[in-house]
mmCIF file of C-alpha atoms in Angstrom:
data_model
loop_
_atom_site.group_PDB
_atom_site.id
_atom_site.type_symbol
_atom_site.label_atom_id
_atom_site.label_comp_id
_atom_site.label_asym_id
_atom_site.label_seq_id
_atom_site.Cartn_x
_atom_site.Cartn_y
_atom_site.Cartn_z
ATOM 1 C CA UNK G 229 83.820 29.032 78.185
ATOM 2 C CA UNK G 230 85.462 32.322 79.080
ATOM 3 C CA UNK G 231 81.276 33.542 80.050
ATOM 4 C CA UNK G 232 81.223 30.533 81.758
ATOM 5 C CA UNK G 233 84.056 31.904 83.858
ATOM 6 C CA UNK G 234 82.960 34.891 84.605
ATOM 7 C CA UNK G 235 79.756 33.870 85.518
ATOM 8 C CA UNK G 236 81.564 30.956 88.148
ATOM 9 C CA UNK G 237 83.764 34.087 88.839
ATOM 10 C CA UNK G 238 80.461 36.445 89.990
ATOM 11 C CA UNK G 239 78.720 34.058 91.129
ATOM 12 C CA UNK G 240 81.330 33.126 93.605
ATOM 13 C CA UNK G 241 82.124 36.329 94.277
ATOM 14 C CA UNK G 242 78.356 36.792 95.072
ATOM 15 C CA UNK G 243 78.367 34.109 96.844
ATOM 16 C CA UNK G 244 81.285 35.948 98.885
ATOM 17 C CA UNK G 245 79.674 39.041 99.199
ATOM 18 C CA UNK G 246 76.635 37.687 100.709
ATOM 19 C CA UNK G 247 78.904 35.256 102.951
ATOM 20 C CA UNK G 248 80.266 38.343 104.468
ATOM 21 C CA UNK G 249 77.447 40.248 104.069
ATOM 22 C CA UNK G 250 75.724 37.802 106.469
ATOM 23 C CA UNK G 251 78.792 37.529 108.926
ATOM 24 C CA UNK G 252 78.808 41.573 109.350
ATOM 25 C CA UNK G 253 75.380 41.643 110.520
ATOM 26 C CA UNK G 254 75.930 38.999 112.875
ATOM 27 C CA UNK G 255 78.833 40.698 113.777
ATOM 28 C CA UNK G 256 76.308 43.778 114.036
ATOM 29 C CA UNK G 257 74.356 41.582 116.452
ATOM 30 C CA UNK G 258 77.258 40.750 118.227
ATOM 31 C CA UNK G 259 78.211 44.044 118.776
ATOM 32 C CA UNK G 260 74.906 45.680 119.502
ATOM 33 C CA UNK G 261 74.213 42.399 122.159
ATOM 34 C CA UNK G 262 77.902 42.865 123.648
ATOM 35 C CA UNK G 263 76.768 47.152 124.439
ATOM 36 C CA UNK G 264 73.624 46.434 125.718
ATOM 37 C CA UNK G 265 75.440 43.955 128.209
ATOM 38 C CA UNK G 266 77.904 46.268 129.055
ATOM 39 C CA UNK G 267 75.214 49.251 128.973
ATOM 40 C CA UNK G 268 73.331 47.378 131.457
ATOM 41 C CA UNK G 269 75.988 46.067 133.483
ATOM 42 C CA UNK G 270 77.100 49.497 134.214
ATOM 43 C CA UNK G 271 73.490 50.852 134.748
ATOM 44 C CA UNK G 272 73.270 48.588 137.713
ATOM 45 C CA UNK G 273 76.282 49.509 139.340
ATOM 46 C CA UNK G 274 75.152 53.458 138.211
ATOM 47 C CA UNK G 275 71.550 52.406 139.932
ATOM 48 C CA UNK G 276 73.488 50.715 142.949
ATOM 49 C CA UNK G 277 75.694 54.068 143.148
ATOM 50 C CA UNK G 278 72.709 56.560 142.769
ATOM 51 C CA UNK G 279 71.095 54.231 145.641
ATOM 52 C CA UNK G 280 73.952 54.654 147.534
ATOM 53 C CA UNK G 281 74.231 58.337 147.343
ATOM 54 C CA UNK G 282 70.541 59.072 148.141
ATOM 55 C CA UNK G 283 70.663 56.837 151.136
ATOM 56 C CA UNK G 284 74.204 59.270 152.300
ATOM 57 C CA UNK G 285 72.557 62.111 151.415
ATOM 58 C CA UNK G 286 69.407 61.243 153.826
ATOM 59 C CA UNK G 287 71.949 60.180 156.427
ATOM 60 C CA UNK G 288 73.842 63.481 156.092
ATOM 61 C CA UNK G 289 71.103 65.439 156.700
ATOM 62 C CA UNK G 290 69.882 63.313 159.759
ATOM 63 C CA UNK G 291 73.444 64.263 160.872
ATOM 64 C CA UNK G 292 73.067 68.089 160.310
ATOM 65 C CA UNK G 293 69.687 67.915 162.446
ATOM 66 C CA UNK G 294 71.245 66.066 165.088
ATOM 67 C CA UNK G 295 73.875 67.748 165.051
ATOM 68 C CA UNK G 296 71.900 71.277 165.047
ATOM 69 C CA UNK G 297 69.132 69.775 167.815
ATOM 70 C CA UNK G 298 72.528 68.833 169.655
ATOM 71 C CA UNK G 299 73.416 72.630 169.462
ATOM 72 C CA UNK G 300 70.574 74.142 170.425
ATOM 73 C CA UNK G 301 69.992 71.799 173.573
ATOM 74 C CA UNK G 302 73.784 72.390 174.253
ATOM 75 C CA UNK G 303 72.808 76.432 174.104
ATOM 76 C CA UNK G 304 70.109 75.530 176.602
ATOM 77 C CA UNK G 305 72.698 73.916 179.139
ATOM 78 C CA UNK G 306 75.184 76.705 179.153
ATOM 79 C CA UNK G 307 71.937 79.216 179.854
ATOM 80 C CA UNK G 308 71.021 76.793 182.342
ATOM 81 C CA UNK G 309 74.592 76.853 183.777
ATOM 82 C CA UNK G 310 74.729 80.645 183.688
ATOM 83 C CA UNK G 311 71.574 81.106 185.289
ATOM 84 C CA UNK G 312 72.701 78.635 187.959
ATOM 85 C CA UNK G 313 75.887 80.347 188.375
ATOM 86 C CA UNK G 314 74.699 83.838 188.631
ATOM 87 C CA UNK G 315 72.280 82.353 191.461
ATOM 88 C CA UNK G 316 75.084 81.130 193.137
ATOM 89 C CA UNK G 317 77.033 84.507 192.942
ATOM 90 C CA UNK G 318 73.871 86.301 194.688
ATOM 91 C CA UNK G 319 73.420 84.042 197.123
ATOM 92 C CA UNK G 320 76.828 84.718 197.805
ATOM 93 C CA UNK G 321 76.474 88.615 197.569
ATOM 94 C CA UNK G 322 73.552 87.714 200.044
ATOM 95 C CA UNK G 323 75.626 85.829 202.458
ATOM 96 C CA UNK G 324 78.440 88.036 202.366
ATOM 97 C CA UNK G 325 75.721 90.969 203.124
ATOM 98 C CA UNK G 326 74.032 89.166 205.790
ATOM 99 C CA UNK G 327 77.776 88.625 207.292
ATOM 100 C CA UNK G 328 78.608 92.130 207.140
ATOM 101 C CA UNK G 329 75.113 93.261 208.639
ATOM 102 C CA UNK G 330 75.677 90.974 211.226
ATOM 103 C CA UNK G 331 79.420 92.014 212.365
ATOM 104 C CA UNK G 332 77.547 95.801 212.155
ATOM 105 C CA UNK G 333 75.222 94.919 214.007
ATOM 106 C CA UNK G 334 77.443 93.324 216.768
ATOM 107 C CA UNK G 335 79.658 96.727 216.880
ATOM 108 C CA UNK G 336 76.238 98.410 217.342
ATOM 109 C CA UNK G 337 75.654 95.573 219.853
ATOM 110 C CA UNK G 338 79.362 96.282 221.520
ATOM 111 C CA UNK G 339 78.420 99.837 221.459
ATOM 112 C CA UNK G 340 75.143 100.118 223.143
ATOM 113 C CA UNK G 341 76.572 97.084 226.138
ATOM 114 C CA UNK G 342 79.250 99.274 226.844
ATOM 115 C CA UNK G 343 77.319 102.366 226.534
ATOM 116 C CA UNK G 344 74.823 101.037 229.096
ATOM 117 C CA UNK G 345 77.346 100.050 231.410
ATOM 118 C CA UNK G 346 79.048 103.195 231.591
ATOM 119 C CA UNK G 347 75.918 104.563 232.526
ATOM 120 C CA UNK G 348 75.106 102.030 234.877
ATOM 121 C CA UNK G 349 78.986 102.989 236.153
ATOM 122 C CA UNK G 350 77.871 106.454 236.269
ATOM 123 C CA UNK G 351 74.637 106.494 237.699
ATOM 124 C CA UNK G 352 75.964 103.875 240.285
ATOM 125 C CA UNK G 353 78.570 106.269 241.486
ATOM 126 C CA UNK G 354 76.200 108.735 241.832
ATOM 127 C CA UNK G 355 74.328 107.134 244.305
ATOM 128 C CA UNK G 356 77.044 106.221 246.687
#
């Protein structure tokens, strides 16, 4: 009777041990299918972030060439603008020479009229 026990007794607690045996490898399971859910849950929004960061990275450096082709053809305008303006300023220095020939050239002008009609003056007196 008291074997008889035992044996109930070990074979229950057996029976136990293998009960909960069996319920910590399904909770095993559990846990290994609940990490690989949450492992790949996260890997798509890591994916969708890593997508995301390439595609700013390509934008950022369309930016920087822009940005750099926008410099260079901005360097080109202000040359451009110089060059034009420096034109301007000779054609000025031009004009302004041209204008000061020109009022020379009517002193000589002045000169030479009245120098000619003082000799007319003179050799006109002469004669009478």
């Amino acid at each position: 009777m008291l074997s008889s026990i035992v044996k109930e007794h070990q074979n229950k607690q057996a029976a136990k041990k293998e009960s909960q045996e069996q319920k910590r490898k399904e909770a095993v399971r559990a846990a290994n299918n609940l990490t690989q859910a949450l492992v790949d849950h996260l890997n798509v929004r890591v994916a969708q972030a890593y997508l995301n960061q390439r595609k700013l990275d390509a934008e950022a450096k369309q930016l920087q060439q822009s940005a750099t082709a926008f410099a260079k053809q901005t360097h080109l305008w202000l040359n451009l603008v110089e060059s034009f303006s420096s034109a301007l300023k000779e054609i000025g220095d031009a004009e302004n020479w041209a204008q000061s020939i020109e009022g020379d050239m009517r002193t000589i002008a002045t000169a030479l009229e009245y120098s000619y009609k003082a000799s007319q003056d003179a050799h006109g007196s002469n004669v009478n």
